């Protein structure tokens, strides 16, 4: 992975940061737990038919052994719906825990603590067949959802604070890259000849704890966020030492000065809670933007696309036994496009990738609606449907999937960042839960025209990004705050002299010479 990032850096002409990448792989290590989260989510997705049928048989058999009667279809549907919905529900509760945990335990400490919520449910799910209890699976799904809710917010926050500003976007996409790798891993392991069978599914569920165990063993060797140590803990010595370890050189005075400026510019505000964040005029449009982007990400139809994928492949003439391999191919496309996003985000910028991604998803949803409507009457339309699915996955992978978390990190300063991630994570998981709850009814009532709804959501999100969201690449957190200050109709000051941030290099490093506003 180190070599992968070095190639991307060289392609951007940023060879001076090779030592940074070579000597600090914390972004890979703290993202690895995303593999177990995404594997667990994928195994219970409605489109993932291989192990699904065997797990449902386990539910039915267990009920039969207990009560000597066959489980009715309605009860089976209810229990399976609970199993599926517990994950996003747990994710929502995990998001609510973000702010208090990261403020008291730190970013790294929270990630270490979070491994409990991955290892314990993995053991529970792996032992569910031996214990003959489907209730264990339902409870474990909620617990691992808490893990996902925490890690999906804390990892981008941690990486954003570790990264130099010219690599923040690329490294911020790494968590999403590991999520796509987890999805692909689940799709490969779920092949019937591997673990997607009656004997293998408990092992597959149990294996999800291995990435968390690796993180638990290795993450203690990486430093805490320097920004957290300096701005929130007031320990400048440890902050400087951590920054020197991360960068690979001793001269980190420029970054330390920038952190001191951020610290002094927000001392008067103090640490913001969610309620105070909602009332801050200076953060109004940042907060609205985060909510819109996270809603757009989840309500854009990505889960519906995967839900329809298997039936689309089958209608195109793909053999039933080969559908699983086509699904793996789609997962591979997802990984490749996310890798591409890592390489191009610092050159193209966040805003362009968001616009391009939502635009591609919008067009793909419209074309997919047309293709599904004409599938019975035009012989070659199923192939158009397959192309639309692949194009949609490509579009979502380069923009809507990875960029919102990157932008959330960059839009907020230290005092507000934990509360902002708490809000964005809650919106993310509530939207995820809503799609899972509502889409089956949409599909039943609207059929293929359901995707017109998703196309409209993609279009509205695209328009909002075009009008409101500025480009944040290679900007410091204070520079981004000043950019939003104009839209919020307030003035962000660094001190009594109100020196523009672009001239901040001329500001002396002595913090006593810089006054808080």
Short mmCIF file of C-alpha atoms in Angstrom, two decimals:
data_model
loop_
_atom_site.label_atom_id
_atom_site.label_comp_id
_atom_site.label_asym_id
_atom_site.label_seq_id
_atom_site.Cartn_x
_atom_site.Cartn_y
_atom_site.Cartn_z
CA UNK A 1 0.00 0.00 0.00
CA UNK A 2 2.94 2.32 0.68
CA UNK A 3 4.11 1.83 -2.88
CA UNK A 4 0.60 2.48 -4.19
CA UNK A 5 0.44 5.88 -2.53
CA UNK A 6 3.98 6.75 -3.57
CA UNK A 7 2.99 6.19 -7.21
CA UNK A 8 0.04 8.52 -6.76
CA UNK A 9 2.17 11.20 -5.14
CA UNK A 10 4.77 11.05 -7.90
CA UNK A 11 2.01 11.36 -10.50
CA UNK A 12 0.94 14.59 -8.79
CA UNK A 13 4.45 15.96 -8.73
CA UNK A 14 4.66 15.80 -4.94
CA UNK A 15 7.86 13.85 -4.51
CA UNK A 16 8.81 15.87 -1.44
CA UNK A 17 6.19 13.94 0.53
CA UNK A 18 7.55 10.46 -0.17
CA UNK A 19 9.17 10.32 3.27
CA UNK A 20 5.82 11.23 4.81
CA UNK A 21 4.13 8.30 3.11
CA UNK A 22 6.96 5.88 3.68
CA UNK A 23 7.33 6.60 7.37
CA UNK A 24 3.65 6.92 8.31
CA UNK A 25 1.17 4.23 7.31
CA UNK A 26 -1.35 5.05 10.03
CA UNK A 27 -3.94 5.86 7.35
CA UNK A 28 -3.82 2.25 6.16
CA UNK A 29 -3.72 0.76 9.64
CA UNK A 30 -6.62 2.70 11.13
CA UNK A 31 -8.70 2.13 7.98
CA UNK A 32 -8.33 -1.65 8.01
CA UNK A 33 -11.27 -2.13 10.37
CA UNK A 34 -13.52 -0.82 7.57
CA UNK A 35 -12.95 -4.20 5.89
CA UNK A 36 -14.72 -6.09 8.67
CA UNK A 37 -17.56 -3.52 8.77
CA UNK A 38 -18.21 -3.69 5.04
CA UNK A 39 -17.91 -7.49 4.93
CA UNK A 40 -20.54 -7.78 7.66
CA UNK A 41 -22.87 -5.32 5.91
CA UNK A 42 -22.48 -7.00 2.51
CA UNK A 43 -23.22 -10.50 3.82
CA UNK A 44 -26.69 -9.37 4.92
CA UNK A 45 -27.49 -7.27 1.87
CA UNK A 46 -30.63 -8.43 0.01
CA UNK A 47 -28.67 -8.79 -3.25
CA UNK A 48 -26.12 -11.14 -1.66
CA UNK A 49 -27.98 -14.36 -2.31
CA UNK A 50 -25.30 -17.02 -1.79
CA UNK A 51 -24.97 -17.27 2.03
CA UNK A 52 -28.30 -15.49 2.58
CA UNK A 53 -30.40 -18.55 1.76
CA UNK A 54 -28.36 -20.74 4.12
CA UNK A 55 -28.63 -18.25 6.98
CA UNK A 56 -32.39 -18.08 6.51
CA UNK A 57 -32.51 -21.88 6.53
CA UNK A 58 -30.63 -21.73 9.85
CA UNK A 59 -33.30 -19.41 11.25
CA UNK A 60 -36.03 -21.82 10.13
CA UNK A 61 -34.26 -24.96 11.37
CA UNK A 62 -33.52 -23.41 14.76
CA UNK A 63 -37.16 -22.43 15.19
CA UNK A 64 -38.24 -25.95 14.21
CA UNK A 65 -35.91 -27.57 16.79
CA UNK A 66 -37.14 -25.27 19.54
CA UNK A 67 -40.86 -25.17 18.95
CA UNK A 68 -41.43 -28.25 16.76
CA UNK A 69 -43.22 -26.11 14.18
CA UNK A 70 -42.02 -24.57 10.95
CA UNK A 71 -41.35 -20.84 11.03
CA UNK A 72 -43.98 -18.97 9.02
CA UNK A 73 -42.90 -16.79 6.13
CA UNK A 74 -44.08 -13.63 7.89
CA UNK A 75 -42.02 -14.40 11.01
CA UNK A 76 -38.97 -15.26 8.91
CA UNK A 77 -39.32 -12.00 7.00
CA UNK A 78 -39.65 -10.08 10.26
CA UNK A 79 -36.57 -11.70 11.85
CA UNK A 80 -34.48 -11.24 8.72
CA UNK A 81 -35.59 -7.62 8.43
CA UNK A 82 -34.49 -7.11 12.03
CA UNK A 83 -31.14 -8.72 11.24
CA UNK A 84 -30.63 -6.37 8.30
CA UNK A 85 -31.91 -3.17 9.93
CA UNK A 86 -29.99 -3.60 13.19
CA UNK A 87 -26.77 -2.65 11.38
CA UNK A 88 -27.75 0.89 10.31
CA UNK A 89 -29.58 1.37 13.61
CA UNK A 90 -26.37 0.49 15.45
CA UNK A 91 -24.50 2.81 13.08
CA UNK A 92 -26.78 5.66 14.13
CA UNK A 93 -26.13 5.03 17.83
CA UNK A 94 -22.40 4.71 17.10
CA UNK A 95 -22.48 8.13 15.43
CA UNK A 96 -24.05 9.62 18.55
CA UNK A 97 -21.06 8.36 20.55
CA UNK A 98 -18.46 10.04 18.33
CA UNK A 99 -18.17 13.47 19.98
CA UNK A 100 -17.95 12.36 23.63
CA UNK A 101 -15.48 9.56 22.86
CA UNK A 102 -13.07 11.47 20.60
CA UNK A 103 -13.01 14.41 23.00
CA UNK A 104 -12.21 12.23 26.03
CA UNK A 105 -10.22 9.32 24.57
CA UNK A 106 -8.71 11.06 21.57
CA UNK A 107 -8.93 9.90 17.96
CA UNK A 108 -6.55 6.95 18.30
CA UNK A 109 -7.94 5.98 21.71
CA UNK A 110 -11.48 5.90 20.33
CA UNK A 111 -10.43 3.65 17.44
CA UNK A 112 -8.71 1.25 19.84
CA UNK A 113 -11.77 1.19 22.10
CA UNK A 114 -14.01 0.68 19.06
CA UNK A 115 -12.42 -2.69 18.27
CA UNK A 116 -14.46 -4.16 21.12
CA UNK A 117 -17.56 -3.54 19.00
CA UNK A 118 -16.04 -5.53 16.13
CA UNK A 119 -14.28 -8.46 17.78
CA UNK A 120 -17.08 -9.35 20.24
CA UNK A 121 -19.89 -9.50 17.61
CA UNK A 122 -17.63 -11.43 15.22
CA UNK A 123 -17.21 -14.13 17.89
CA UNK A 124 -20.95 -14.03 18.60
CA UNK A 125 -21.92 -14.45 14.94
CA UNK A 126 -19.30 -17.12 14.35
CA UNK A 127 -20.66 -19.12 17.30
CA UNK A 128 -24.34 -18.57 16.47
CA UNK A 129 -24.79 -21.92 14.69
CA UNK A 130 -23.17 -23.86 17.54
CA UNK A 131 -25.30 -21.98 20.06
CA UNK A 132 -28.36 -22.53 17.85
CA UNK A 133 -29.47 -18.95 18.32
CA UNK A 134 -30.44 -16.48 15.63
CA UNK A 135 -31.03 -13.91 18.38
CA UNK A 136 -27.24 -13.77 18.81
CA UNK A 137 -26.90 -12.71 15.17
CA UNK A 138 -29.49 -9.95 15.56
CA UNK A 139 -27.80 -8.54 18.69
CA UNK A 140 -24.35 -8.87 17.10
CA UNK A 141 -25.53 -6.95 14.06
CA UNK A 142 -26.50 -4.03 16.29
CA UNK A 143 -23.12 -4.11 18.08
CA UNK A 144 -21.10 -4.24 14.87
CA UNK A 145 -23.29 -1.40 13.58
CA UNK A 146 -22.03 0.68 16.52
CA UNK A 147 -18.50 -0.16 15.40
CA UNK A 148 -19.28 0.98 11.86
CA UNK A 149 -20.93 4.18 13.09
CA UNK A 150 -17.85 5.08 15.11
CA UNK A 151 -15.18 4.05 12.62
CA UNK A 152 -16.92 5.65 9.61
CA UNK A 153 -16.67 9.02 11.38
CA UNK A 154 -13.55 8.79 13.54
CA UNK A 155 -11.23 7.33 10.89
CA UNK A 156 -11.75 10.21 8.38
CA UNK A 157 -11.39 12.69 11.24
CA UNK A 158 -8.13 11.07 12.41
CA UNK A 159 -6.69 10.82 8.90
CA UNK A 160 -7.67 14.40 8.06
CA UNK A 161 -5.83 15.68 11.12
CA UNK A 162 -2.74 13.53 10.44
CA UNK A 163 -2.42 14.45 6.78
CA UNK A 164 -0.51 17.34 5.23
CA UNK A 165 -2.95 19.64 3.44
CA UNK A 166 -1.70 18.69 -0.05
CA UNK A 167 -2.47 15.01 0.60
CA UNK A 168 -5.54 15.34 2.80
CA UNK A 169 -7.99 14.48 0.02
CA UNK A 170 -6.12 11.40 -1.20
CA UNK A 171 -5.66 10.02 2.30
CA UNK A 172 -9.25 10.91 3.21
CA UNK A 173 -10.47 8.54 0.48
CA UNK A 174 -8.48 5.63 1.93
CA UNK A 175 -11.29 4.61 4.36
CA UNK A 176 -13.71 4.31 1.43
CA UNK A 177 -11.10 2.31 -0.47
CA UNK A 178 -10.93 -0.19 2.39
CA UNK A 179 -14.74 -0.32 2.48
CA UNK A 180 -14.80 -1.30 -1.20
CA UNK A 181 -12.06 -3.87 -0.54
CA UNK A 182 -14.25 -5.27 2.26
CA UNK A 183 -17.25 -5.48 -0.07
CA UNK A 184 -15.16 -7.25 -2.69
CA UNK A 185 -13.76 -9.61 -0.04
CA UNK A 186 -17.27 -10.52 1.06
CA UNK A 187 -18.31 -11.13 -2.54
CA UNK A 188 -15.32 -13.41 -3.12
CA UNK A 189 -15.69 -15.30 0.17
CA UNK A 190 -19.41 -15.60 -0.49
CA UNK A 191 -18.91 -17.65 -3.66
CA UNK A 192 -20.61 -20.99 -3.14
CA UNK A 193 -17.40 -22.97 -3.64
CA UNK A 194 -15.58 -20.95 -0.97
CA UNK A 195 -17.64 -19.98 2.12
CA UNK A 196 -21.02 -19.11 0.64
CA UNK A 197 -22.49 -22.48 1.58
CA UNK A 198 -24.24 -24.21 4.46
CA UNK A 199 -21.00 -25.08 6.27
CA UNK A 200 -19.01 -21.92 5.56
CA UNK A 201 -21.27 -18.99 6.46
CA UNK A 202 -20.59 -19.08 10.26
CA UNK A 203 -16.84 -19.04 9.58
CA UNK A 204 -17.28 -16.14 7.16
CA UNK A 205 -19.12 -14.14 9.83
CA UNK A 206 -16.46 -14.98 12.41
CA UNK A 207 -13.60 -13.91 10.13
CA UNK A 208 -14.85 -10.31 10.21
CA UNK A 209 -13.12 -9.85 13.56
CA UNK A 210 -9.61 -10.47 12.15
CA UNK A 211 -9.07 -6.94 10.69
CA UNK A 212 -10.16 -5.46 14.04
CA UNK A 213 -7.69 -7.71 15.86
CA UNK A 214 -4.89 -6.56 13.52
CA UNK A 215 -5.77 -2.94 14.22
CA UNK A 216 -5.88 -3.57 17.96
CA UNK A 217 -2.34 -4.99 17.84
CA UNK A 218 -0.74 -2.41 15.52
CA UNK A 219 -2.49 0.92 16.04
CA UNK A 220 -0.89 1.57 19.50
CA UNK A 221 2.43 2.08 17.70
CA UNK A 222 1.06 5.08 15.76
CA UNK A 223 0.84 8.62 17.16
CA UNK A 224 -2.24 10.46 18.36
CA UNK A 225 -3.52 13.34 16.23
CA UNK A 226 -1.13 16.32 16.68
CA UNK A 227 -4.06 18.75 16.37
CA UNK A 228 -5.90 16.97 19.14
CA UNK A 229 -2.81 17.03 21.37
CA UNK A 230 -2.10 20.73 20.79
CA UNK A 231 -5.54 22.34 20.46
CA UNK A 232 -7.65 20.18 22.77
CA UNK A 233 -5.09 18.83 25.27
CA UNK A 234 -2.71 21.81 25.21
CA UNK A 235 0.36 19.56 25.02
CA UNK A 236 2.58 21.27 22.45
CA UNK A 237 5.58 19.04 23.13
CA UNK A 238 3.72 15.79 22.34
CA UNK A 239 2.00 17.43 19.37
CA UNK A 240 5.34 18.45 17.86
CA UNK A 241 6.87 15.03 18.49
CA UNK A 242 3.89 13.29 16.83
CA UNK A 243 4.06 15.64 13.85
CA UNK A 244 7.78 14.99 13.42
CA UNK A 245 7.15 11.23 13.43
CA UNK A 246 4.41 11.59 10.84
CA UNK A 247 6.32 13.87 8.50
CA UNK A 248 9.70 12.16 8.87
CA UNK A 249 11.66 15.35 9.46
CA UNK A 250 12.32 17.74 12.37
CA UNK A 251 11.34 21.06 10.80
CA UNK A 252 7.56 21.18 11.38
CA UNK A 253 7.44 24.80 12.59
CA UNK A 254 5.18 25.96 9.73
CA UNK A 255 2.48 23.41 10.58
CA UNK A 256 2.84 24.07 14.29
CA UNK A 257 2.31 27.79 13.65
CA UNK A 258 -0.82 27.08 11.62
CA UNK A 259 -2.18 24.91 14.45
CA UNK A 260 -1.43 27.63 17.02
CA UNK A 261 -3.31 30.13 14.87
CA UNK A 262 -6.30 27.81 14.66
CA UNK A 263 -6.14 27.26 18.40
CA UNK A 264 -6.11 30.99 19.19
CA UNK A 265 -8.77 31.90 16.64
CA UNK A 266 -11.31 29.60 18.29
CA UNK A 267 -10.43 29.86 21.98
CA UNK A 268 -13.31 32.24 22.55
CA UNK A 269 -15.74 29.68 21.11
CA UNK A 270 -14.55 26.76 23.22
CA UNK A 271 -15.40 23.17 22.32
CA UNK A 272 -18.72 23.06 20.51
CA UNK A 273 -21.46 20.57 21.34
CA UNK A 274 -24.01 19.47 18.76
CA UNK A 275 -26.56 21.95 20.10
CA UNK A 276 -24.13 24.87 20.07
CA UNK A 277 -22.97 23.79 16.60
CA UNK A 278 -26.54 24.06 15.30
CA UNK A 279 -26.79 27.61 16.62
CA UNK A 280 -23.44 28.88 15.30
CA UNK A 281 -23.99 31.34 12.46
CA UNK A 282 -20.35 31.00 11.42
CA UNK A 283 -20.91 27.28 10.69
CA UNK A 284 -24.41 27.40 9.24
CA UNK A 285 -23.63 26.64 5.58
CA UNK A 286 -20.92 24.12 6.45
CA UNK A 287 -23.47 22.17 8.49
CA UNK A 288 -26.16 22.38 5.81
CA UNK A 289 -23.64 21.21 3.21
CA UNK A 290 -22.62 18.21 5.30
CA UNK A 291 -26.26 17.20 5.80
CA UNK A 292 -27.09 17.57 2.09
CA UNK A 293 -24.02 15.62 0.91
CA UNK A 294 -24.58 12.74 3.34
CA UNK A 295 -28.28 12.53 2.49
CA UNK A 296 -27.43 12.67 -1.21
CA UNK A 297 -24.84 9.93 -0.78
CA UNK A 298 -27.28 7.48 0.81
CA UNK A 299 -30.51 8.51 -0.96
CA UNK A 300 -28.92 8.46 -4.42
CA UNK A 301 -29.93 4.83 -4.95
CA UNK A 302 -26.69 2.92 -4.46
CA UNK A 303 -28.34 0.24 -2.29
CA UNK A 304 -31.21 -0.03 -4.77
CA UNK A 305 -28.74 -0.56 -7.61
CA UNK A 306 -27.15 -3.47 -5.76
CA UNK A 307 -30.62 -4.79 -4.86
CA UNK A 308 -31.57 -4.91 -8.56
CA UNK A 309 -28.17 -6.07 -9.83
CA UNK A 310 -28.67 -9.85 -9.64
CA UNK A 311 -32.06 -9.75 -11.38
CA UNK A 312 -30.58 -7.49 -14.09
CA UNK A 313 -27.72 -9.92 -14.70
CA UNK A 314 -30.12 -12.86 -14.84
CA UNK A 315 -32.43 -11.11 -17.31
CA UNK A 316 -29.44 -10.47 -19.56
CA UNK A 317 -28.94 -14.21 -19.84
CA UNK A 318 -26.21 -14.68 -17.27
CA UNK A 319 -26.34 -18.21 -15.90
CA UNK A 320 -27.64 -18.39 -12.32
CA UNK A 321 -24.38 -19.95 -11.11
CA UNK A 322 -22.35 -17.26 -12.88
CA UNK A 323 -24.24 -14.28 -11.43
CA UNK A 324 -22.04 -14.44 -8.31
CA UNK A 325 -18.92 -13.98 -10.48
CA UNK A 326 -20.44 -10.98 -12.30
CA UNK A 327 -21.23 -9.51 -8.87
CA UNK A 328 -17.56 -9.95 -7.91
CA UNK A 329 -16.64 -8.15 -11.14
CA UNK A 330 -18.86 -5.22 -10.14
CA UNK A 331 -17.12 -5.12 -6.75
CA UNK A 332 -13.75 -5.06 -8.50
CA UNK A 333 -14.87 -2.09 -10.62
CA UNK A 334 -15.86 -0.34 -7.38
CA UNK A 335 -12.36 -0.87 -5.95
CA UNK A 336 -10.59 0.24 -9.14
CA UNK A 337 -12.59 3.47 -9.38
CA UNK A 338 -11.99 4.28 -5.71
CA UNK A 339 -8.25 3.79 -6.27
CA UNK A 340 -8.57 6.16 -9.23
CA UNK A 341 -10.24 8.72 -6.95
CA UNK A 342 -7.27 8.48 -4.56
CA UNK A 343 -4.92 9.36 -7.41
CA UNK A 344 -6.90 12.23 -8.94
CA UNK A 345 -8.58 13.97 -5.99
CA UNK A 346 -5.66 16.30 -5.27
CA UNK A 347 -5.40 17.28 -8.92
CA UNK A 348 -9.08 17.54 -9.86
CA UNK A 349 -10.35 18.70 -6.47
CA UNK A 350 -13.22 17.57 -4.26
CA UNK A 351 -15.93 19.70 -5.86
CA UNK A 352 -15.36 18.43 -9.40
CA UNK A 353 -15.45 14.79 -8.28
CA UNK A 354 -18.73 15.41 -6.41
CA UNK A 355 -20.29 17.09 -9.44
CA UNK A 356 -19.01 14.44 -11.83
CA UNK A 357 -20.06 11.57 -9.56
CA UNK A 358 -23.61 12.78 -8.89
CA UNK A 359 -23.99 13.70 -12.57
CA UNK A 360 -22.99 10.20 -13.72
CA UNK A 361 -25.32 8.61 -11.14
CA UNK A 362 -28.22 10.82 -12.26
CA UNK A 363 -27.79 9.92 -15.95
CA UNK A 364 -27.29 6.22 -15.13
CA UNK A 365 -30.54 6.15 -13.08
CA UNK A 366 -32.53 7.74 -15.94
CA UNK A 367 -31.09 5.33 -18.53
CA UNK A 368 -31.60 2.36 -16.21
CA UNK A 369 -35.28 3.28 -15.80
CA UNK A 370 -35.69 3.33 -19.56
CA UNK A 371 -33.78 0.08 -20.01
CA UNK A 372 -35.75 -1.78 -17.33
CA UNK A 373 -39.05 -0.52 -18.79
CA UNK A 374 -38.13 -1.78 -22.28
CA UNK A 375 -36.42 -4.96 -21.13
CA UNK A 376 -39.28 -7.25 -22.11
CA UNK A 377 -39.83 -5.75 -25.56
CA UNK A 378 -36.27 -5.10 -26.76
CA UNK A 379 -33.91 -8.08 -26.76
CA UNK A 380 -30.67 -6.14 -26.19
CA UNK A 381 -31.99 -3.89 -23.40
CA UNK A 382 -30.76 -6.17 -20.58
CA UNK A 383 -27.19 -5.46 -21.71
CA UNK A 384 -27.90 -1.72 -21.50
CA UNK A 385 -29.14 -2.34 -17.94
CA UNK A 386 -25.87 -4.06 -17.04
CA UNK A 387 -23.91 -1.15 -18.53
CA UNK A 388 -26.02 1.31 -16.49
CA UNK A 389 -25.28 -0.59 -13.26
CA UNK A 390 -21.55 -0.57 -13.94
CA UNK A 391 -21.53 3.12 -14.92
CA UNK A 392 -23.52 4.01 -11.79
CA UNK A 393 -21.06 2.11 -9.58
CA UNK A 394 -18.15 3.94 -11.26
CA UNK A 395 -19.79 7.33 -10.75
CA UNK A 396 -20.64 6.71 -7.11
CA UNK A 397 -17.13 5.39 -6.39
CA UNK A 398 -15.32 8.53 -7.57
CA UNK A 399 -17.50 11.13 -5.86
CA UNK A 400 -20.57 10.48 -3.67
CA UNK A 401 -19.02 7.57 -1.77
CA UNK A 402 -15.61 8.92 -0.66
CA UNK A 403 -15.73 12.73 -0.87
CA UNK A 404 -18.36 13.77 1.75
CA UNK A 405 -16.19 12.58 4.66
CA UNK A 406 -13.14 14.33 3.20
CA UNK A 407 -15.04 17.60 2.88
CA UNK A 408 -16.56 17.25 6.36
CA UNK A 409 -13.05 17.10 7.83
CA UNK A 410 -11.96 20.19 5.92
CA UNK A 411 -15.04 22.36 6.53
CA UNK A 412 -14.74 22.43 10.31
CA UNK A 413 -12.05 23.55 12.69
CA UNK A 414 -10.92 21.54 15.70
CA UNK A 415 -13.49 22.79 18.21
CA UNK A 416 -16.43 21.87 15.96
CA UNK A 417 -15.12 18.84 14.07
CA UNK A 418 -16.23 16.10 16.49
CA UNK A 419 -19.75 17.52 16.76
CA UNK A 420 -19.89 17.93 12.96
CA UNK A 421 -18.98 14.29 12.41
CA UNK A 422 -21.60 13.31 14.96
CA UNK A 423 -24.24 15.16 12.89
CA UNK A 424 -22.98 13.86 9.53
CA UNK A 425 -22.78 10.29 10.81
CA UNK A 426 -26.30 10.43 12.24
CA UNK A 427 -27.65 11.74 8.92
CA UNK A 428 -25.69 9.08 7.02
CA UNK A 429 -27.04 6.15 9.04
CA UNK A 430 -30.60 7.45 9.31
CA UNK A 431 -30.65 7.88 5.52
CA UNK A 432 -29.23 4.38 5.11
CA UNK A 433 -31.92 2.99 7.41
CA UNK A 434 -34.64 4.96 5.57
CA UNK A 435 -33.62 3.58 2.17
CA UNK A 436 -33.66 0.01 3.51
CA UNK A 437 -37.09 0.57 5.01
CA UNK A 438 -38.75 2.47 2.16
CA UNK A 439 -37.21 1.01 -1.01
CA UNK A 440 -39.07 -2.35 -0.96
CA UNK A 441 -42.35 -0.42 -0.93
CA UNK A 442 -41.11 1.92 -3.69
CA UNK A 443 -40.05 -1.05 -5.76
CA UNK A 444 -43.43 -2.70 -5.28
CA UNK A 445 -45.36 0.45 -6.17
CA UNK A 446 -43.18 2.08 -8.83
CA UNK A 447 -41.10 -0.80 -10.15
CA UNK A 448 -38.25 0.43 -12.37
CA UNK A 449 -39.55 4.00 -12.09
CA UNK A 450 -38.14 4.03 -8.55
CA UNK A 451 -34.85 5.10 -10.10
CA UNK A 452 -36.39 8.35 -11.34
CA UNK A 453 -36.72 9.33 -7.67
CA UNK A 454 -33.03 8.60 -7.16
CA UNK A 455 -32.14 10.52 -10.33
CA UNK A 456 -33.96 13.60 -8.98
CA UNK A 457 -32.11 13.32 -5.65
CA UNK A 458 -28.77 13.08 -7.49
CA UNK A 459 -29.67 16.13 -9.59
CA UNK A 460 -30.73 18.22 -6.58
CA UNK A 461 -27.53 17.30 -4.72
CA UNK A 462 -25.46 18.17 -7.79
CA UNK A 463 -27.13 21.61 -8.04
CA UNK A 464 -26.51 22.28 -4.34
CA UNK A 465 -22.82 21.36 -4.63
CA UNK A 466 -22.50 23.55 -7.72
CA UNK A 467 -24.04 26.59 -6.00
CA UNK A 468 -22.80 26.29 -2.41
CA UNK A 469 -19.80 23.99 -1.88
CA UNK A 470 -16.40 25.61 -2.58
CA UNK A 471 -13.21 23.83 -3.57
CA UNK A 472 -11.20 22.94 -0.45
CA UNK A 473 -8.15 21.20 -1.88
CA UNK A 474 -4.77 22.31 -0.51
CA UNK A 475 -6.44 24.76 1.87
CA UNK A 476 -5.80 24.96 5.59
CA UNK A 477 -8.75 24.57 7.93
CA UNK A 478 -8.70 28.30 8.66
CA UNK A 479 -8.67 29.18 4.95
CA UNK A 480 -11.77 27.03 4.43
CA UNK A 481 -13.45 28.79 7.38
CA UNK A 482 -12.72 32.14 5.76
CA UNK A 483 -14.18 30.95 2.46
CA UNK A 484 -17.43 29.98 4.15
CA UNK A 485 -17.36 33.18 6.20
CA UNK A 486 -18.48 35.17 3.16
CA UNK A 487 -21.53 32.95 2.65
CA UNK A 488 -22.33 32.98 6.36
CA UNK A 489 -22.04 36.80 6.25
CA UNK A 490 -19.46 36.90 9.01
CA UNK A 491 -15.76 37.71 9.13
CA UNK A 492 -13.28 35.12 10.37
CA UNK A 493 -10.46 36.89 12.18
CA UNK A 494 -7.07 35.55 13.18
CA UNK A 495 -6.44 38.32 15.62
CA UNK A 496 -6.92 42.03 16.25
CA UNK A 497 -5.03 42.88 13.09
CA UNK A 498 -7.31 40.70 10.97
CA UNK A 499 -4.42 39.57 8.81
CA UNK A 500 -5.60 37.45 5.88
CA UNK A 501 -4.63 33.82 6.21
CA UNK A 502 -2.82 33.81 2.89
CA UNK A 503 -0.25 36.10 4.53
CA UNK A 504 0.01 33.96 7.64
CA UNK A 505 3.57 32.91 6.77
CA UNK A 506 4.63 36.38 7.83
CA UNK A 507 3.08 35.91 11.26
CA UNK A 508 5.75 35.30 13.93
CA UNK A 509 5.84 31.87 15.47
CA UNK A 510 5.67 33.28 18.98
CA UNK A 511 2.06 32.59 20.03
CA UNK A 512 2.11 35.54 22.46
CA UNK A 513 2.30 37.94 19.51
CA UNK A 514 -0.96 36.64 18.05
CA UNK A 515 -4.13 37.76 19.83
CA UNK A 516 -7.38 35.83 19.94
CA UNK A 517 -10.46 37.60 18.67
#
